[in-house]
Each structure stands twice: as C-alpha cells, then as structure tokens.
Amino acid sequence: EPEVTQTPSHQVTQMGQEVILRCVPISNHLYFYWYRQILGQKVEFLVSFYNNEISEKSEIFDDQFSVERPDGSNFTLKIRSTKLEDSAMYFCASGMGGTGELFFGEGSRLTVL
Amino acid sequence: QKEVEQDPGPLSVPEGAIVSLNCTYSNSAFQYFMWYRQYSRKGPELLMYTYSSGNKEDGRFTAQVDKSSKYISLFIRDSQPSDSATYLCAMHQAGTALIFGKGTTLSVSS
C-alpha cells in the first residue's frame, strides 16, 4: 500500500541551527502539506503546496520556514534559525485533490535544545 | 471562540460499549468533515469523510454532521481494545486547509 515517508524520524538540534525535514509523498498525489503538533496540542496547519508553489500558508509559516519540491518525488520543509518553541512533531501529508482526504506520514520529531 | 472545539477526554469505556465522540465548530462555511484516528507518536489516519450534512456508515463507525447546529459526531459500535487511540475531528471549506480539533483520547478496556 502506498504511503508517505518522512525522514528523519527524530532530529535533535541546537537553537539557531537550520533543519531540513524530508518527505516522499504518495507518487500520484498532487497536493502536499506540512502540519505540526506540539506535544499535547492540536495538529496545526503550516503550508500547502500545489503545482510547484505555495497555495496556502498559516500565520505560523513565517519567513523562518520554507518549502521546496526539488525533484519529482521529494518535498522538504526547511526551518532556519530554530527556536526552542519549534520543538514539535512535523507531519507531511499528501492528497489527490484539494479535499481533506489526506495521507499522513509517521512524522519527524524535532527537538531544539 | 476557537474554530473547532473538541473535548480532549480522556474517555474510558469497556469493550463492547457504544462510543460517542463530538466536535463543534464556528465557521458556517465548512463543507467537508473528517474523522482521523491517531495512535501514540504516529501520524493521523483518515477514518471517515462526509460532505455537508447527513450520516455516513462504515462498518462499526458512523459519522453524523448537523450543519444547522455546527455539530459533528462519530459513533463507534461494539468498541474494541484496538480502537484505543486519539480521535481527531477535522474540517475545511473547498480550497482551504484542513483544520483539526484537539482530539479525544479513547481507551477501551477488555
């Protein structure tokens, strides 16, 4: 069964460092998303990506964040100058159409020290 | 007022019980309503998807949407220990991002 894969599963970084989280969406999906979940809190939308550009972003997704689809398979989230409050589980998701039928990866846990 | 409200629980029931999980929302423009299940330290997994008002049944699961009351429900019949997880309601309008509730943690004891 096709699935969304994410790497790394866990990354520990020092405050101020840059982090890149990687995702391989399901191959025939057209819409790609990043969500995050701070421990004990709700799953929060960060950004959606369609047709090689950002289609929507939340208030959380400021200049510290960027996304890229460098080739036909990978979808990356870059976090520059990480802060303690960036510590969270980051989920990549993909879908066929612009509906809420999303397939999520297992997540990348980011710990900022 | 938060966009999507969901009682976090925890909710504990014995095996075989009927479980009712609920969410309320404030944005009347929401058209698509989902229930996701999330096991500990895993990604959300889509359970049910409903467009607009009405009921939808899939095995032991029934999703209900009442747009007039801005209220959605998920019923689980004959609950099993394997149903123990966090259940997230989520919703959106066409062309916009999915907004999640905080999730209700369910524990089914055998």
GROMACS .gro file of C-alpha atoms in nm:
model
  223
    1GLU     CA    1   0.000   0.000   0.000
    2PRO     CA    2   0.145   0.339  -0.093
    3GLU     CA    3   0.248   0.556   0.196
    4VAL     CA    4   0.402   0.891   0.281
    5THR     CA    5   0.753   0.852   0.416
    6GLN     CA    6   0.937   1.106   0.627
    7THR     CA    7   1.298   1.142   0.732
    8PRO     CA    8   1.450   1.178   0.980
    9SER     CA    9   1.219   1.022   1.238
   10HIS     CA   10   1.388   1.225   1.511
   11GLN     CA   11   1.628   1.515   1.491
   12VAL     CA   12   1.794   1.696   1.777
   13THR     CA   13   1.943   2.035   1.701
   14GLN     CA   14   2.085   2.335   1.880
   15MET     CA   15   1.892   2.660   1.890
   16GLY     CA   16   1.982   2.879   1.594
   17GLN     CA   17   2.068   2.592   1.362
   18GLU     CA   18   1.894   2.516   1.033
   19VAL     CA   19   1.694   2.197   0.989
   20ILE     CA   20   1.560   2.027   0.678
   21LEU     CA   21   1.281   1.775   0.710
   22ARG     CA   22   1.218   1.550   0.415
   23CYS     CA   23   0.908   1.380   0.282
   24VAL     CA   24   0.827   1.149  -0.006
   25PRO     CA   25   0.455   1.188  -0.081
   26ILE     CA   26   0.244   0.922  -0.248
   27SER     CA   27   0.351   0.922  -0.611
   28ASN     CA   28   0.030   1.018  -0.792
   29HIS     CA   29  -0.078   1.280  -0.539
   30LEU     CA   30  -0.087   1.643  -0.641
   31TYR     CA   31  -0.128   1.831  -0.312
   32PHE     CA   32   0.134   1.837  -0.038
   33TYR     CA   33   0.114   1.967   0.314
   34TRP     CA   34   0.314   2.024   0.629
   35TYR     CA   35   0.145   2.017   0.968
   36ARG     CA   36   0.299   2.028   1.313
   37GLN     CA   37   0.189   1.903   1.652
   38ILE     CA   38   0.345   2.040   1.967
   39LEU     CA   39   0.330   1.781   2.245
   40GLY     CA   40  -0.018   1.768   2.395
   41GLN     CA   41  -0.162   2.018   2.149
   42LYS     CA   42  -0.363   2.003   1.831
   43VAL     CA   43  -0.237   1.928   1.482
   44GLU     CA   44  -0.172   2.269   1.323
   45PHE     CA   45  -0.161   2.355   0.955
   46LEU     CA   46   0.161   2.512   0.829
   47VAL     CA   47   0.153   2.516   0.449
   48SER     CA   48   0.004   2.357   0.141
   49PHE     CA   49   0.180   2.318  -0.193
   50TYR     CA   50   0.032   2.256  -0.535
   51ASN     CA   51   0.166   2.289  -0.887
   52ASN     CA   52   0.512   2.381  -0.757
   53GLU     CA   53   0.402   2.671  -0.547
   54ILE     CA   54   0.258   2.750  -0.207
   55SER     CA   55  -0.123   2.751  -0.228
   56GLU     CA   56  -0.194   2.843   0.134
   57LYS     CA   57   0.005   2.911   0.449
   58SER     CA   58  -0.082   2.976   0.810
   59GLU     CA   59   0.034   3.254   1.040
   60ILE     CA   60   0.287   3.009   1.184
   61PHE     CA   61   0.459   2.975   0.847
   62ASP     CA   62   0.665   3.293   0.856
   63ASP     CA   63   0.999   3.380   0.696
   64GLN     CA   64   1.170   3.125   0.918
   65PHE     CA   65   1.010   2.847   0.716
   66SER     CA   66   1.034   2.746   0.352
   67VAL     CA   67   0.922   2.451   0.142
   68GLU     CA   68   1.058   2.305  -0.175
   69ARG     CA   69   0.992   2.021  -0.415
   70PRO     CA   70   1.341   1.984  -0.557
   71ASP     CA   71   1.259   1.688  -0.780
   72GLY     CA   72   0.960   1.476  -0.876
   73SER     CA   73   0.948   1.284  -0.550
   74ASN     CA   74   1.076   1.480  -0.250
   75PHE     CA   75   0.903   1.758  -0.057
   76THR     CA   76   1.107   1.939   0.205
   77LEU     CA   77   1.047   2.176   0.494
   78LYS     CA   78   1.337   2.400   0.593
   79ILE     CA   79   1.339   2.572   0.930
   80ARG     CA   80   1.603   2.841   0.963
   81SER     CA   81   1.747   2.961   1.292
   82THR     CA   82   1.549   2.714   1.505
   83LYS     CA   83   1.396   2.824   1.833
   84LEU     CA   84   1.302   2.622   2.141
   85GLU     CA   85   0.934   2.660   2.055
   86ASP     CA   86   0.990   2.490   1.719
   87SER     CA   87   1.019   2.161   1.906
   88ALA     CA   88   0.729   1.953   1.778
   89MET     CA   89   0.628   1.661   1.561
   90TYR     CA   90   0.617   1.767   1.199
   91PHE     CA   91   0.384   1.575   0.971
   92CYS     CA   92   0.392   1.568   0.595
   93ALA     CA   93   0.070   1.480   0.414
   94SER     CA   94  -0.040   1.439   0.056
   95GLY     CA   95  -0.370   1.411  -0.127
   96MET     CA   96  -0.514   1.370  -0.474
   97GLY     CA   97  -0.748   1.666  -0.477
   98GLY     CA   98  -0.798   1.973  -0.264
   99THR     CA   99  -1.007   1.784  -0.011
  100GLY     CA  100  -0.940   1.679   0.342
  101GLU     CA  101  -0.868   1.321   0.242
  102LEU     CA  102  -0.505   1.336   0.336
  103PHE     CA  103  -0.249   1.067   0.388
  104PHE     CA  104  -0.005   1.148   0.665
  105GLY     CA  105   0.346   1.028   0.722
  106GLU     CA  106   0.470   0.895   1.054
  107GLY     CA  107   0.617   1.233   1.140
  108SER     CA  108   0.957   1.382   1.215
  109ARG     CA  109   1.016   1.470   1.577
  110LEU     CA  110   1.224   1.787   1.611
  111THR     CA  111   1.386   1.866   1.942
  112VAL     CA  112   1.554   2.205   1.974
  113LEU     CA  113   1.794   2.242   2.267
  114GLN     CA  114  -1.417   3.137   2.004
  115LYS     CA  115  -1.193   2.863   1.870
  116GLU     CA  116  -1.274   2.740   1.521
  117VAL     CA  117  -1.304   2.372   1.612
  118GLU     CA  118  -1.376   2.257   1.967
  119GLN     CA  119  -1.334   1.900   2.085
  120ASP     CA  120  -1.340   1.763   2.437
  121PRO     CA  121  -0.996   1.606   2.492
  122GLY     CA  122  -1.126   1.345   2.739
  123PRO     CA  123  -0.984   1.101   2.828
  124LEU     CA  124  -1.278   0.874   2.767
  125SER     CA  125  -1.266   0.521   2.911
  126VAL     CA  126  -1.520   0.254   2.816
  127PRO     CA  127  -1.546  -0.124   2.848
  128GLU     CA  128  -1.513  -0.346   2.544
  129GLY     CA  129  -1.840  -0.369   2.352
  130ALA     CA  130  -1.965  -0.023   2.453
  131ILE     CA  131  -2.101   0.234   2.211
  132VAL     CA  132  -1.875   0.537   2.197
  133SER     CA  133  -1.986   0.886   2.101
  134LEU     CA  134  -1.727   1.147   2.006
  135ASN     CA  135  -1.823   1.504   1.920
  136CYS     CA  136  -1.699   1.834   1.785
  137THR     CA  137  -1.847   2.177   1.748
  138TYR     CA  138  -1.730   2.445   1.510
  139SER     CA  139  -1.790   2.811   1.447
  140ASN     CA  140  -1.726   2.859   1.073
  141SER     CA  141  -2.051   2.800   0.883
  142ALA     CA  142  -1.853   2.784   0.557
  143PHE     CA  143  -1.705   2.445   0.644
  144GLN     CA  144  -1.834   2.185   0.398
  145TYR     CA  145  -1.609   1.881   0.441
  146PHE     CA  146  -1.590   1.694   0.768
  147MET     CA  147  -1.346   1.421   0.861
  148TRP     CA  148  -1.255   1.197   1.146
  149TYR     CA  149  -0.895   1.089   1.182
  150ARG     CA  150  -0.751   0.836   1.424
  151GLN     CA  151  -0.407   0.886   1.573
  152TYR     CA  152  -0.213   0.627   1.765
  153SER     CA  153   0.056   0.745   2.003
  154ARG     CA  154   0.350   0.907   1.822
  155LYS     CA  155   0.206   0.823   1.479
  156GLY     CA  156   0.053   1.026   1.201
  157PRO     CA  157  -0.323   1.077   1.174
  158GLU     CA  158  -0.509   0.819   0.968
  159LEU     CA  159  -0.834   0.903   0.787
  160LEU     CA  160  -1.135   0.713   0.922
  161MET     CA  161  -1.443   0.883   0.783
  162TYR     CA  162  -1.518   1.160   0.537
  163THR     CA  163  -1.852   1.338   0.500
  164TYR     CA  164  -1.955   1.617   0.269
  165SER     CA  165  -2.214   1.861   0.406
  166SER     CA  166  -2.490   1.736   0.638
  167GLY     CA  167  -2.605   1.381   0.692
  168ASN     CA  168  -2.489   1.042   0.808
  169LYS     CA  169  -2.231   0.802   0.678
  170GLU     CA  170  -2.172   0.448   0.797
  171ASP     CA  171  -1.865   0.229   0.755
  172GLY     CA  172  -1.870  -0.095   0.948
  173ARG     CA  173  -1.877  -0.017   1.319
  174PHE     CA  174  -1.829   0.355   1.257
  175THR     CA  175  -2.100   0.616   1.188
  176ALA     CA  176  -2.030   0.981   1.121
  177GLN     CA  177  -2.300   1.245   1.156
  178VAL     CA  178  -2.295   1.608   1.053
  179ASP     CA  179  -2.553   1.865   1.162
  180LYS     CA  180  -2.460   2.188   0.989
  181SER     CA  181  -2.754   2.377   1.139
  182SER     CA  182  -2.611   2.315   1.485
  183LYS     CA  183  -2.247   2.321   1.373
  184TYR     CA  184  -2.201   1.984   1.539
  185ILE     CA  185  -2.043   1.662   1.419
  186SER     CA  186  -2.028   1.320   1.580
  187LEU     CA  187  -1.854   0.988   1.542
  188PHE     CA  188  -2.017   0.676   1.685
  189ILE     CA  189  -1.826   0.354   1.738
  190ARG     CA  190  -2.034   0.042   1.795
  191ASP     CA  191  -1.905  -0.270   1.970
  192SER     CA  192  -1.585  -0.091   2.068
  193GLN     CA  193  -1.265  -0.298   2.079
  194PRO     CA  194  -0.937  -0.250   2.267
  195SER     CA  195  -0.776  -0.185   1.927
  196ASP     CA  196  -0.998   0.125   1.899
  197SER     CA  197  -0.796   0.283   2.180
  198ALA     CA  198  -0.643   0.592   2.021
  199THR     CA  199  -0.692   0.966   1.987
  200TYR     CA  200  -0.975   1.065   1.755
  201LEU     CA  201  -0.939   1.395   1.573
  202CYS     CA  202  -1.220   1.577   1.404
  203ALA     CA  203  -1.117   1.793   1.110
  204MET     CA  204  -1.297   2.012   0.863
  205HIS     CA  205  -1.250   2.265   0.588
  206GLN     CA  206  -1.414   2.455   0.307
  207ALA     CA  207  -1.332   2.399  -0.058
  208GLY     CA  208  -0.980   2.504  -0.147
  209THR     CA  209  -0.863   2.570   0.207
  210ALA     CA  210  -0.656   2.380   0.457
  211LEU     CA  211  -0.787   2.116   0.692
  212ILE     CA  212  -0.843   2.245   1.047
  213PHE     CA  213  -0.820   1.994   1.331
  214GLY     CA  214  -0.980   1.970   1.671
  215LYS     CA  215  -0.758   1.892   1.966
  216GLY     CA  216  -0.857   1.525   1.968
  217THR     CA  217  -1.035   1.298   2.217
  218THR     CA  218  -0.831   1.020   2.374
  219LEU     CA  219  -1.028   0.696   2.394
  220SER     CA  220  -0.936   0.392   2.600
  221VAL     CA  221  -1.131   0.067   2.556
  222SER     CA  222  -1.065  -0.191   2.824
  223SER     CA  223  -1.109  -0.565   2.774
   0.00000   0.00000   0.00000
